[in-house]
């Protein structure tokens, strides 16, 4: 079994570290379940408090609003995925194989993980697929970026860029390629489930991403 993962996320994401208390951990787990069930637009702290048998005031001690909570959960996912990629690449030296394994790890993000006992990782992935873009498609994105709210996503991209450059150091667009691959993985899973005419099926996403990456790097 993998060691328990407890990522150290940017302190601007929360008012009080939810991973540090039983109530905070319950808040995270139940918010994933509720967001997966009803979506971000219908989600409120009042509904979350009712589901937890707690009070709204106690939840606002951890997060100032639901957007910060969503950004925290999405950031947690990216930190977990970076951890999973590192595990997949352990003791693998060949650059092309390392990139293939990293892309496979990205595509396997929908699987529940014993290293995340406080989360239903499969439910969290569904939340990320459906809602992650709402964390940064806001008028406050520049201020949020300056506050470091997207650092986990940037760190994941940076590590995947290094894998791309190890395969082809002369490739001119490694950051655009990696961010496109990550966004495509999410969107193709969403399309496969909800808009199937825009996808060739969820089972084809790994092959699609691998072909896209290596065609670009050839």
JSON list of C-alpha atoms in Angstrom, two decimals:
[
{"chain": "A", "resi": 1, "resn": "UNK", "atom": "CA", "xyz": [0.00, 0.00, 0.00]},
{"chain": "A", "resi": 2, "resn": "UNK", "atom": "CA", "xyz": [1.20, 3.52, -0.79]},
{"chain": "A", "resi": 3, "resn": "UNK", "atom": "CA", "xyz": [1.95, 5.90, 2.07]},
{"chain": "A", "resi": 4, "resn": "UNK", "atom": "CA", "xyz": [-0.85, 8.25, 3.10]},
{"chain": "A", "resi": 5, "resn": "UNK", "atom": "CA", "xyz": [-0.71, 11.45, 1.06]},
{"chain": "A", "resi": 6, "resn": "UNK", "atom": "CA", "xyz": [-1.19, 14.80, 2.81]},
{"chain": "A", "resi": 7, "resn": "UNK", "atom": "CA", "xyz": [-0.13, 17.55, 0.40]},
{"chain": "A", "resi": 8, "resn": "UNK", "atom": "CA", "xyz": [1.05, 20.87, 1.77]},
{"chain": "A", "resi": 9, "resn": "UNK", "atom": "CA", "xyz": [-1.14, 23.27, -0.20]},
{"chain": "A", "resi": 10, "resn": "UNK", "atom": "CA", "xyz": [-0.89, 27.05, -0.54]},
{"chain": "A", "resi": 11, "resn": "UNK", "atom": "CA", "xyz": [-2.07, 28.75, 2.66]},
{"chain": "A", "resi": 12, "resn": "UNK", "atom": "CA", "xyz": [-4.00, 31.35, 0.68]},
{"chain": "A", "resi": 13, "resn": "UNK", "atom": "CA", "xyz": [-6.46, 28.63, -0.30]},
{"chain": "A", "resi": 14, "resn": "UNK", "atom": "CA", "xyz": [-7.89, 28.30, 3.21]},
{"chain": "A", "resi": 15, "resn": "UNK", "atom": "CA", "xyz": [-8.42, 30.15, 6.47]},
{"chain": "A", "resi": 16, "resn": "UNK", "atom": "CA", "xyz": [-7.62, 27.10, 8.60]},
{"chain": "A", "resi": 17, "resn": "UNK", "atom": "CA", "xyz": [-5.91, 23.96, 7.32]},
{"chain": "A", "resi": 18, "resn": "UNK", "atom": "CA", "xyz": [-8.75, 21.45, 6.85]},
{"chain": "A", "resi": 19, "resn": "UNK", "atom": "CA", "xyz": [-6.36, 18.52, 6.88]},
{"chain": "A", "resi": 20, "resn": "UNK", "atom": "CA", "xyz": [-5.34, 19.36, 10.45]},
{"chain": "A", "resi": 21, "resn": "UNK", "atom": "CA", "xyz": [-8.66, 18.57, 12.19]},
{"chain": "A", "resi": 22, "resn": "UNK", "atom": "CA", "xyz": [-11.32, 15.86, 12.14]},
{"chain": "A", "resi": 23, "resn": "UNK", "atom": "CA", "xyz": [-14.00, 18.40, 11.20]},
{"chain": "A", "resi": 24, "resn": "UNK", "atom": "CA", "xyz": [-11.84, 19.77, 8.39]},
{"chain": "A", "resi": 25, "resn": "UNK", "atom": "CA", "xyz": [-11.23, 16.32, 6.96]},
{"chain": "A", "resi": 26, "resn": "UNK", "atom": "CA", "xyz": [-14.95, 15.57, 7.14]},
{"chain": "A", "resi": 27, "resn": "UNK", "atom": "CA", "xyz": [-15.61, 18.87, 5.38]},
{"chain": "A", "resi": 28, "resn": "UNK", "atom": "CA", "xyz": [-13.33, 17.87, 2.50]},
{"chain": "A", "resi": 29, "resn": "UNK", "atom": "CA", "xyz": [-14.74, 14.37, 2.16]},
{"chain": "A", "resi": 30, "resn": "UNK", "atom": "CA", "xyz": [-18.37, 15.47, 2.30]},
{"chain": "A", "resi": 31, "resn": "UNK", "atom": "CA", "xyz": [-17.80, 18.41, -0.06]},
{"chain": "A", "resi": 32, "resn": "UNK", "atom": "CA", "xyz": [-16.42, 16.01, -2.66]},
{"chain": "A", "resi": 33, "resn": "UNK", "atom": "CA", "xyz": [-19.47, 13.79, -2.28]},
{"chain": "A", "resi": 34, "resn": "UNK", "atom": "CA", "xyz": [-21.90, 16.72, -2.48]},
{"chain": "A", "resi": 35, "resn": "UNK", "atom": "CA", "xyz": [-20.17, 18.42, -5.41]},
{"chain": "A", "resi": 36, "resn": "UNK", "atom": "CA", "xyz": [-20.16, 15.11, -7.26]},
{"chain": "A", "resi": 37, "resn": "UNK", "atom": "CA", "xyz": [-23.87, 14.72, -6.51]},
{"chain": "A", "resi": 38, "resn": "UNK", "atom": "CA", "xyz": [-25.29, 18.19, -7.23]},
{"chain": "A", "resi": 39, "resn": "UNK", "atom": "CA", "xyz": [-22.54, 20.20, -8.97]},
{"chain": "A", "resi": 40, "resn": "UNK", "atom": "CA", "xyz": [-20.83, 23.49, -8.14]},
{"chain": "A", "resi": 41, "resn": "UNK", "atom": "CA", "xyz": [-23.71, 25.81, -9.05]},
{"chain": "A", "resi": 42, "resn": "UNK", "atom": "CA", "xyz": [-26.17, 24.12, -6.67]},
{"chain": "A", "resi": 43, "resn": "UNK", "atom": "CA", "xyz": [-23.57, 23.57, -3.93]},
{"chain": "A", "resi": 44, "resn": "UNK", "atom": "CA", "xyz": [-23.78, 25.82, -0.85]},
{"chain": "A", "resi": 45, "resn": "UNK", "atom": "CA", "xyz": [-22.18, 25.78, 2.57]},
{"chain": "A", "resi": 46, "resn": "UNK", "atom": "CA", "xyz": [-25.70, 25.56, 4.03]},
{"chain": "A", "resi": 47, "resn": "UNK", "atom": "CA", "xyz": [-26.27, 22.28, 2.19]},
{"chain": "A", "resi": 48, "resn": "UNK", "atom": "CA", "xyz": [-22.80, 21.04, 3.15]},
{"chain": "A", "resi": 49, "resn": "UNK", "atom": "CA", "xyz": [-23.40, 21.86, 6.82]},
{"chain": "A", "resi": 50, "resn": "UNK", "atom": "CA", "xyz": [-26.72, 20.01, 6.75]},
{"chain": "A", "resi": 51, "resn": "UNK", "atom": "CA", "xyz": [-25.11, 16.96, 5.15]},
{"chain": "A", "resi": 52, "resn": "UNK", "atom": "CA", "xyz": [-22.40, 16.98, 7.82]},
{"chain": "A", "resi": 53, "resn": "UNK", "atom": "CA", "xyz": [-24.71, 17.69, 10.75]},
{"chain": "A", "resi": 54, "resn": "UNK", "atom": "CA", "xyz": [-22.67, 20.81, 11.45]},
{"chain": "A", "resi": 55, "resn": "UNK", "atom": "CA", "xyz": [-23.16, 24.59, 11.17]},
{"chain": "A", "resi": 56, "resn": "UNK", "atom": "CA", "xyz": [-22.34, 26.99, 8.36]},
{"chain": "A", "resi": 57, "resn": "UNK", "atom": "CA", "xyz": [-20.31, 29.12, 10.75]},
{"chain": "A", "resi": 58, "resn": "UNK", "atom": "CA", "xyz": [-17.99, 26.21, 11.55]},
{"chain": "A", "resi": 59, "resn": "UNK", "atom": "CA", "xyz": [-17.32, 25.64, 7.84]},
{"chain": "A", "resi": 60, "resn": "UNK", "atom": "CA", "xyz": [-16.55, 29.29, 7.17]},
{"chain": "A", "resi": 61, "resn": "UNK", "atom": "CA", "xyz": [-13.71, 28.99, 9.66]},
{"chain": "A", "resi": 62, "resn": "UNK", "atom": "CA", "xyz": [-11.94, 26.85, 7.02]},
{"chain": "A", "resi": 63, "resn": "UNK", "atom": "CA", "xyz": [-12.87, 28.50, 3.70]},
{"chain": "A", "resi": 64, "resn": "UNK", "atom": "CA", "xyz": [-14.10, 32.01, 2.98]},
{"chain": "A", "resi": 65, "resn": "UNK", "atom": "CA", "xyz": [-16.35, 30.86, 0.12]},
{"chain": "A", "resi": 66, "resn": "UNK", "atom": "CA", "xyz": [-17.19, 27.89, -2.06]},
{"chain": "A", "resi": 67, "resn": "UNK", "atom": "CA", "xyz": [-14.87, 29.00, -4.86]},
{"chain": "A", "resi": 68, "resn": "UNK", "atom": "CA", "xyz": [-11.88, 28.78, -2.52]},
{"chain": "A", "resi": 69, "resn": "UNK", "atom": "CA", "xyz": [-13.05, 25.33, -1.44]},
{"chain": "A", "resi": 70, "resn": "UNK", "atom": "CA", "xyz": [-13.33, 24.19, -5.06]},
{"chain": "A", "resi": 71, "resn": "UNK", "atom": "CA", "xyz": [-9.86, 25.57, -5.85]},
{"chain": "A", "resi": 72, "resn": "UNK", "atom": "CA", "xyz": [-8.49, 23.75, -2.82]},
{"chain": "A", "resi": 73, "resn": "UNK", "atom": "CA", "xyz": [-10.01, 20.42, -3.93]},
{"chain": "A", "resi": 74, "resn": "UNK", "atom": "CA", "xyz": [-8.75, 20.85, -7.48]},
{"chain": "A", "resi": 75, "resn": "UNK", "atom": "CA", "xyz": [-5.28, 21.73, -6.17]},
{"chain": "A", "resi": 76, "resn": "UNK", "atom": "CA", "xyz": [-5.38, 18.67, -3.94]},
{"chain": "A", "resi": 77, "resn": "UNK", "atom": "CA", "xyz": [-6.11, 16.55, -7.00]},
{"chain": "A", "resi": 78, "resn": "UNK", "atom": "CA", "xyz": [-3.17, 17.99, -8.95]},
{"chain": "A", "resi": 79, "resn": "UNK", "atom": "CA", "xyz": [-0.86, 17.35, -5.98]},
{"chain": "A", "resi": 80, "resn": "UNK", "atom": "CA", "xyz": [-2.11, 13.77, -5.78]},
{"chain": "A", "resi": 81, "resn": "UNK", "atom": "CA", "xyz": [-1.66, 13.27, -9.51]},
{"chain": "A", "resi": 82, "resn": "UNK", "atom": "CA", "xyz": [1.92, 14.58, -9.34]},
{"chain": "A", "resi": 83, "resn": "UNK", "atom": "CA", "xyz": [2.56, 12.07, -6.57]},
{"chain": "A", "resi": 84, "resn": "UNK", "atom": "CA", "xyz": [1.08, 9.28, -8.70]},
{"chain": "A", "resi": 85, "resn": "UNK", "atom": "CA", "xyz": [3.24, 10.21, -11.68]},
{"chain": "A", "resi": 86, "resn": "UNK", "atom": "CA", "xyz": [6.37, 10.11, -9.52]},
{"chain": "A", "resi": 87, "resn": "UNK", "atom": "CA", "xyz": [5.43, 6.67, -8.24]},
{"chain": "A", "resi": 88, "resn": "UNK", "atom": "CA", "xyz": [4.84, 5.42, -11.79]},
{"chain": "A", "resi": 89, "resn": "UNK", "atom": "CA", "xyz": [8.26, 6.66, -12.94]},
{"chain": "A", "resi": 90, "resn": "UNK", "atom": "CA", "xyz": [10.25, 5.19, -10.06]},
{"chain": "A", "resi": 91, "resn": "UNK", "atom": "CA", "xyz": [13.31, 3.29, -11.35]},
{"chain": "A", "resi": 92, "resn": "UNK", "atom": "CA", "xyz": [12.38, 3.91, -15.02]},
{"chain": "A", "resi": 93, "resn": "UNK", "atom": "CA", "xyz": [15.24, 5.44, -17.02]},
{"chain": "A", "resi": 94, "resn": "UNK", "atom": "CA", "xyz": [14.11, 5.47, -20.66]},
{"chain": "A", "resi": 95, "resn": "UNK", "atom": "CA", "xyz": [12.71, 8.94, -21.53]},
{"chain": "A", "resi": 96, "resn": "UNK", "atom": "CA", "xyz": [10.02, 7.68, -23.90]},
{"chain": "A", "resi": 97, "resn": "UNK", "atom": "CA", "xyz": [8.83, 5.05, -21.46]},
{"chain": "A", "resi": 98, "resn": "UNK", "atom": "CA", "xyz": [8.76, 7.65, -18.67]},
{"chain": "A", "resi": 99, "resn": "UNK", "atom": "CA", "xyz": [6.51, 9.89, -20.76]},
{"chain": "A", "resi": 100, "resn": "UNK", "atom": "CA", "xyz": [4.23, 6.98, -21.68]},
{"chain": "A", "resi": 101, "resn": "UNK", "atom": "CA", "xyz": [3.89, 5.98, -18.02]},
{"chain": "A", "resi": 102, "resn": "UNK", "atom": "CA", "xyz": [3.19, 9.56, -16.98]},
{"chain": "A", "resi": 103, "resn": "UNK", "atom": "CA", "xyz": [0.40, 9.86, -19.55]},
{"chain": "A", "resi": 104, "resn": "UNK", "atom": "CA", "xyz": [-1.01, 6.54, -18.37]},
{"chain": "A", "resi": 105, "resn": "UNK", "atom": "CA", "xyz": [-1.03, 7.85, -14.79]},
{"chain": "A", "resi": 106, "resn": "UNK", "atom": "CA", "xyz": [-2.90, 10.94, -15.94]},
{"chain": "A", "resi": 107, "resn": "UNK", "atom": "CA", "xyz": [-5.52, 8.75, -17.60]},
{"chain": "A", "resi": 108, "resn": "UNK", "atom": "CA", "xyz": [-5.84, 6.51, -14.53]},
{"chain": "A", "resi": 109, "resn": "UNK", "atom": "CA", "xyz": [-6.71, 9.42, -12.27]},
{"chain": "A", "resi": 110, "resn": "UNK", "atom": "CA", "xyz": [-10.32, 8.23, -12.02]},
{"chain": "A", "resi": 111, "resn": "UNK", "atom": "CA", "xyz": [-9.30, 5.23, -9.86]},
{"chain": "A", "resi": 112, "resn": "UNK", "atom": "CA", "xyz": [-9.76, 5.41, -6.10]},
{"chain": "A", "resi": 113, "resn": "UNK", "atom": "CA", "xyz": [-6.45, 5.41, -4.23]},
{"chain": "A", "resi": 114, "resn": "UNK", "atom": "CA", "xyz": [-5.59, 3.83, -0.85]},
{"chain": "A", "resi": 115, "resn": "UNK", "atom": "CA", "xyz": [-3.13, 6.68, -0.29]},
{"chain": "A", "resi": 116, "resn": "UNK", "atom": "CA", "xyz": [-6.09, 9.10, 0.05]},
{"chain": "A", "resi": 117, "resn": "UNK", "atom": "CA", "xyz": [-8.19, 7.72, 2.93]},
{"chain": "A", "resi": 118, "resn": "UNK", "atom": "CA", "xyz": [-9.99, 11.04, 3.47]},
{"chain": "A", "resi": 119, "resn": "UNK", "atom": "CA", "xyz": [-11.23, 11.18, -0.13]},
{"chain": "A", "resi": 120, "resn": "UNK", "atom": "CA", "xyz": [-13.25, 9.17, -2.57]},
{"chain": "A", "resi": 121, "resn": "UNK", "atom": "CA", "xyz": [-10.63, 9.78, -5.25]},
{"chain": "A", "resi": 122, "resn": "UNK", "atom": "CA", "xyz": [-12.90, 8.56, -8.05]},
{"chain": "A", "resi": 123, "resn": "UNK", "atom": "CA", "xyz": [-15.57, 11.08, -6.98]},
{"chain": "A", "resi": 124, "resn": "UNK", "atom": "CA", "xyz": [-12.95, 13.82, -6.69]},
{"chain": "A", "resi": 125, "resn": "UNK", "atom": "CA", "xyz": [-11.82, 13.08, -10.24]},
{"chain": "A", "resi": 126, "resn": "UNK", "atom": "CA", "xyz": [-15.41, 13.44, -11.47]},
{"chain": "A", "resi": 127, "resn": "UNK", "atom": "CA", "xyz": [-15.56, 16.81, -9.69]},
{"chain": "A", "resi": 128, "resn": "UNK", "atom": "CA", "xyz": [-12.29, 17.86, -11.32]},
{"chain": "A", "resi": 129, "resn": "UNK", "atom": "CA", "xyz": [-13.49, 16.78, -14.77]},
{"chain": "A", "resi": 130, "resn": "UNK", "atom": "CA", "xyz": [-16.74, 18.71, -14.43]},
{"chain": "A", "resi": 131, "resn": "UNK", "atom": "CA", "xyz": [-15.68, 21.71, -12.36]},
{"chain": "A", "resi": 132, "resn": "UNK", "atom": "CA", "xyz": [-11.90, 22.33, -12.47]},
{"chain": "A", "resi": 133, "resn": "UNK", "atom": "CA", "xyz": [-12.07, 25.04, -15.14]},
{"chain": "A", "resi": 134, "resn": "UNK", "atom": "CA", "xyz": [-14.31, 27.10, -12.83]},
{"chain": "A", "resi": 135, "resn": "UNK", "atom": "CA", "xyz": [-11.37, 27.45, -10.44]},
{"chain": "A", "resi": 136, "resn": "UNK", "atom": "CA", "xyz": [-9.56, 29.74, -12.89]},
{"chain": "A", "resi": 137, "resn": "UNK", "atom": "CA", "xyz": [-12.13, 30.93, -15.45]},
{"chain": "A", "resi": 138, "resn": "UNK", "atom": "CA", "xyz": [-13.01, 33.93, -13.30]},
{"chain": "A", "resi": 139, "resn": "UNK", "atom": "CA", "xyz": [-12.43, 37.70, -13.33]},
{"chain": "A", "resi": 140, "resn": "UNK", "atom": "CA", "xyz": [-10.14, 37.23, -10.32]},
{"chain": "A", "resi": 141, "resn": "UNK", "atom": "CA", "xyz": [-7.79, 34.80, -12.06]},
{"chain": "A", "resi": 142, "resn": "UNK", "atom": "CA", "xyz": [-4.83, 37.19, -12.19]},
{"chain": "A", "resi": 143, "resn": "UNK", "atom": "CA", "xyz": [-5.04, 38.07, -8.50]},
{"chain": "A", "resi": 144, "resn": "UNK", "atom": "CA", "xyz": [-5.53, 34.39, -7.63]},
{"chain": "A", "resi": 145, "resn": "UNK", "atom": "CA", "xyz": [-2.50, 33.54, -9.73]},
{"chain": "A", "resi": 146, "resn": "UNK", "atom": "CA", "xyz": [-0.38, 36.14, -7.97]},
{"chain": "A", "resi": 147, "resn": "UNK", "atom": "CA", "xyz": [-1.49, 34.61, -4.66]},
{"chain": "A", "resi": 148, "resn": "UNK", "atom": "CA", "xyz": [-0.19, 31.23, -5.85]},
{"chain": "A", "resi": 149, "resn": "UNK", "atom": "CA", "xyz": [-3.55, 29.45, -5.92]},
{"chain": "A", "resi": 150, "resn": "UNK", "atom": "CA", "xyz": [-2.63, 27.45, -9.02]},
{"chain": "A", "resi": 151, "resn": "UNK", "atom": "CA", "xyz": [0.85, 26.38, -7.98]},
{"chain": "A", "resi": 152, "resn": "UNK", "atom": "CA", "xyz": [0.00, 22.67, -7.83]},
{"chain": "A", "resi": 153, "resn": "UNK", "atom": "CA", "xyz": [-1.20, 22.65, -11.43]},
{"chain": "A", "resi": 154, "resn": "UNK", "atom": "CA", "xyz": [1.90, 24.59, -12.50]},
{"chain": "A", "resi": 155, "resn": "UNK", "atom": "CA", "xyz": [4.20, 22.17, -10.67]},
{"chain": "A", "resi": 156, "resn": "UNK", "atom": "CA", "xyz": [2.54, 19.19, -12.34]},
{"chain": "A", "resi": 157, "resn": "UNK", "atom": "CA", "xyz": [2.90, 20.86, -15.74]},
{"chain": "A", "resi": 158, "resn": "UNK", "atom": "CA", "xyz": [6.57, 21.65, -15.03]},
{"chain": "A", "resi": 159, "resn": "UNK", "atom": "CA", "xyz": [7.36, 18.03, -14.19]},
{"chain": "A", "resi": 160, "resn": "UNK", "atom": "CA", "xyz": [5.61, 16.78, -17.33]},
{"chain": "A", "resi": 161, "resn": "UNK", "atom": "CA", "xyz": [7.40, 19.42, -19.41]},
{"chain": "A", "resi": 162, "resn": "UNK", "atom": "CA", "xyz": [10.71, 18.00, -18.17]},
{"chain": "A", "resi": 163, "resn": "UNK", "atom": "CA", "xyz": [9.61, 14.57, -19.42]},
{"chain": "A", "resi": 164, "resn": "UNK", "atom": "CA", "xyz": [8.68, 16.02, -22.81]},
{"chain": "A", "resi": 165, "resn": "UNK", "atom": "CA", "xyz": [12.02, 17.81, -23.10]},
{"chain": "A", "resi": 166, "resn": "UNK", "atom": "CA", "xyz": [13.86, 14.61, -22.21]},
{"chain": "A", "resi": 167, "resn": "UNK", "atom": "CA", "xyz": [12.26, 12.99, -25.26]},
{"chain": "A", "resi": 168, "resn": "UNK", "atom": "CA", "xyz": [12.91, 15.95, -27.58]},
{"chain": "A", "resi": 169, "resn": "UNK", "atom": "CA", "xyz": [14.86, 18.87, -26.16]},
{"chain": "A", "resi": 170, "resn": "UNK", "atom": "CA", "xyz": [14.39, 20.88, -29.37]},
{"chain": "A", "resi": 171, "resn": "UNK", "atom": "CA", "xyz": [10.60, 20.80, -29.31]},
{"chain": "A", "resi": 172, "resn": "UNK", "atom": "CA", "xyz": [9.48, 24.43, -29.23]},
{"chain": "A", "resi": 173, "resn": "UNK", "atom": "CA", "xyz": [6.13, 24.19, -27.42]},
{"chain": "A", "resi": 174, "resn": "UNK", "atom": "CA", "xyz": [6.49, 21.87, -24.39]},
{"chain": "A", "resi": 175, "resn": "UNK", "atom": "CA", "xyz": [4.30, 23.90, -22.02]},
{"chain": "A", "resi": 176, "resn": "UNK", "atom": "CA", "xyz": [1.50, 24.25, -24.55]},
{"chain": "A", "resi": 177, "resn": "UNK", "atom": "CA", "xyz": [1.70, 20.54, -25.33]},
{"chain": "A", "resi": 178, "resn": "UNK", "atom": "CA", "xyz": [1.52, 19.46, -21.69]},
{"chain": "A", "resi": 179, "resn": "UNK", "atom": "CA", "xyz": [-1.33, 21.80, -20.74]},
{"chain": "A", "resi": 180, "resn": "UNK", "atom": "CA", "xyz": [-3.20, 20.67, -23.87]},
{"chain": "A", "resi": 181, "resn": "UNK", "atom": "CA", "xyz": [-2.73, 17.01, -22.92]},
{"chain": "A", "resi": 182, "resn": "UNK", "atom": "CA", "xyz": [-3.98, 17.58, -19.38]},
{"chain": "A", "resi": 183, "resn": "UNK", "atom": "CA", "xyz": [-6.98, 19.60, -20.51]},
{"chain": "A", "resi": 184, "resn": "UNK", "atom": "CA", "xyz": [-7.76, 17.06, -23.23]},
{"chain": "A", "resi": 185, "resn": "UNK", "atom": "CA", "xyz": [-7.70, 14.19, -20.74]},
{"chain": "A", "resi": 186, "resn": "UNK", "atom": "CA", "xyz": [-10.38, 15.89, -18.66]},
{"chain": "A", "resi": 187, "resn": "UNK", "atom": "CA", "xyz": [-12.50, 17.11, -21.51]},
{"chain": "A", "resi": 188, "resn": "UNK", "atom": "CA", "xyz": [-12.45, 13.81, -23.40]},
{"chain": "A", "resi": 189, "resn": "UNK", "atom": "CA", "xyz": [-13.63, 11.96, -20.30]},
{"chain": "A", "resi": 190, "resn": "UNK", "atom": "CA", "xyz": [-16.40, 14.52, -19.92]},
{"chain": "A", "resi": 191, "resn": "UNK", "atom": "CA", "xyz": [-17.37, 14.30, -23.58]},
{"chain": "A", "resi": 192, "resn": "UNK", "atom": "CA", "xyz": [-17.36, 10.50, -23.51]},
{"chain": "A", "resi": 193, "resn": "UNK", "atom": "CA", "xyz": [-19.87, 10.53, -20.66]},
{"chain": "A", "resi": 194, "resn": "UNK", "atom": "CA", "xyz": [-22.09, 13.46, -21.60]},
{"chain": "A", "resi": 195, "resn": "UNK", "atom": "CA", "xyz": [-21.48, 14.43, -25.27]},
{"chain": "A", "resi": 196, "resn": "UNK", "atom": "CA", "xyz": [-20.37, 11.14, -26.84]},
{"chain": "A", "resi": 197, "resn": "UNK", "atom": "CA", "xyz": [-20.43, 12.41, -30.43]},
{"chain": "A", "resi": 198, "resn": "UNK", "atom": "CA", "xyz": [-17.42, 14.59, -29.47]},
{"chain": "A", "resi": 199, "resn": "UNK", "atom": "CA", "xyz": [-15.34, 11.64, -28.28]},
{"chain": "A", "resi": 200, "resn": "UNK", "atom": "CA", "xyz": [-14.21, 8.21, -29.43]},
{"chain": "A", "resi": 201, "resn": "UNK", "atom": "CA", "xyz": [-14.87, 6.80, -25.96]},
{"chain": "A", "resi": 202, "resn": "UNK", "atom": "CA", "xyz": [-13.21, 7.01, -22.56]},
{"chain": "A", "resi": 203, "resn": "UNK", "atom": "CA", "xyz": [-11.24, 3.84, -23.22]},
{"chain": "A", "resi": 204, "resn": "UNK", "atom": "CA", "xyz": [-9.55, 5.55, -26.17]},
{"chain": "A", "resi": 205, "resn": "UNK", "atom": "CA", "xyz": [-8.27, 8.56, -24.22]},
{"chain": "A", "resi": 206, "resn": "UNK", "atom": "CA", "xyz": [-4.90, 7.00, -23.22]},
{"chain": "A", "resi": 207, "resn": "UNK", "atom": "CA", "xyz": [-4.10, 6.01, -26.80]},
{"chain": "A", "resi": 208, "resn": "UNK", "atom": "CA", "xyz": [-5.21, 9.42, -28.08]},
{"chain": "A", "resi": 209, "resn": "UNK", "atom": "CA", "xyz": [-3.00, 11.35, -25.64]},
{"chain": "A", "resi": 210, "resn": "UNK", "atom": "CA", "xyz": [-0.01, 9.12, -26.31]},
{"chain": "A", "resi": 211, "resn": "UNK", "atom": "CA", "xyz": [-0.38, 9.45, -30.07]},
{"chain": "A", "resi": 212, "resn": "UNK", "atom": "CA", "xyz": [-0.86, 13.21, -29.79]},
{"chain": "A", "resi": 213, "resn": "UNK", "atom": "CA", "xyz": [2.25, 13.62, -27.65]},
{"chain": "A", "resi": 214, "resn": "UNK", "atom": "CA", "xyz": [4.61, 11.47, -29.66]},
{"chain": "A", "resi": 215, "resn": "UNK", "atom": "CA", "xyz": [3.36, 12.77, -33.02]},
{"chain": "A", "resi": 216, "resn": "UNK", "atom": "CA", "xyz": [4.20, 16.29, -31.84]},
{"chain": "A", "resi": 217, "resn": "UNK", "atom": "CA", "xyz": [7.62, 15.22, -30.56]},
{"chain": "A", "resi": 218, "resn": "UNK", "atom": "CA", "xyz": [8.62, 13.16, -33.61]}
]
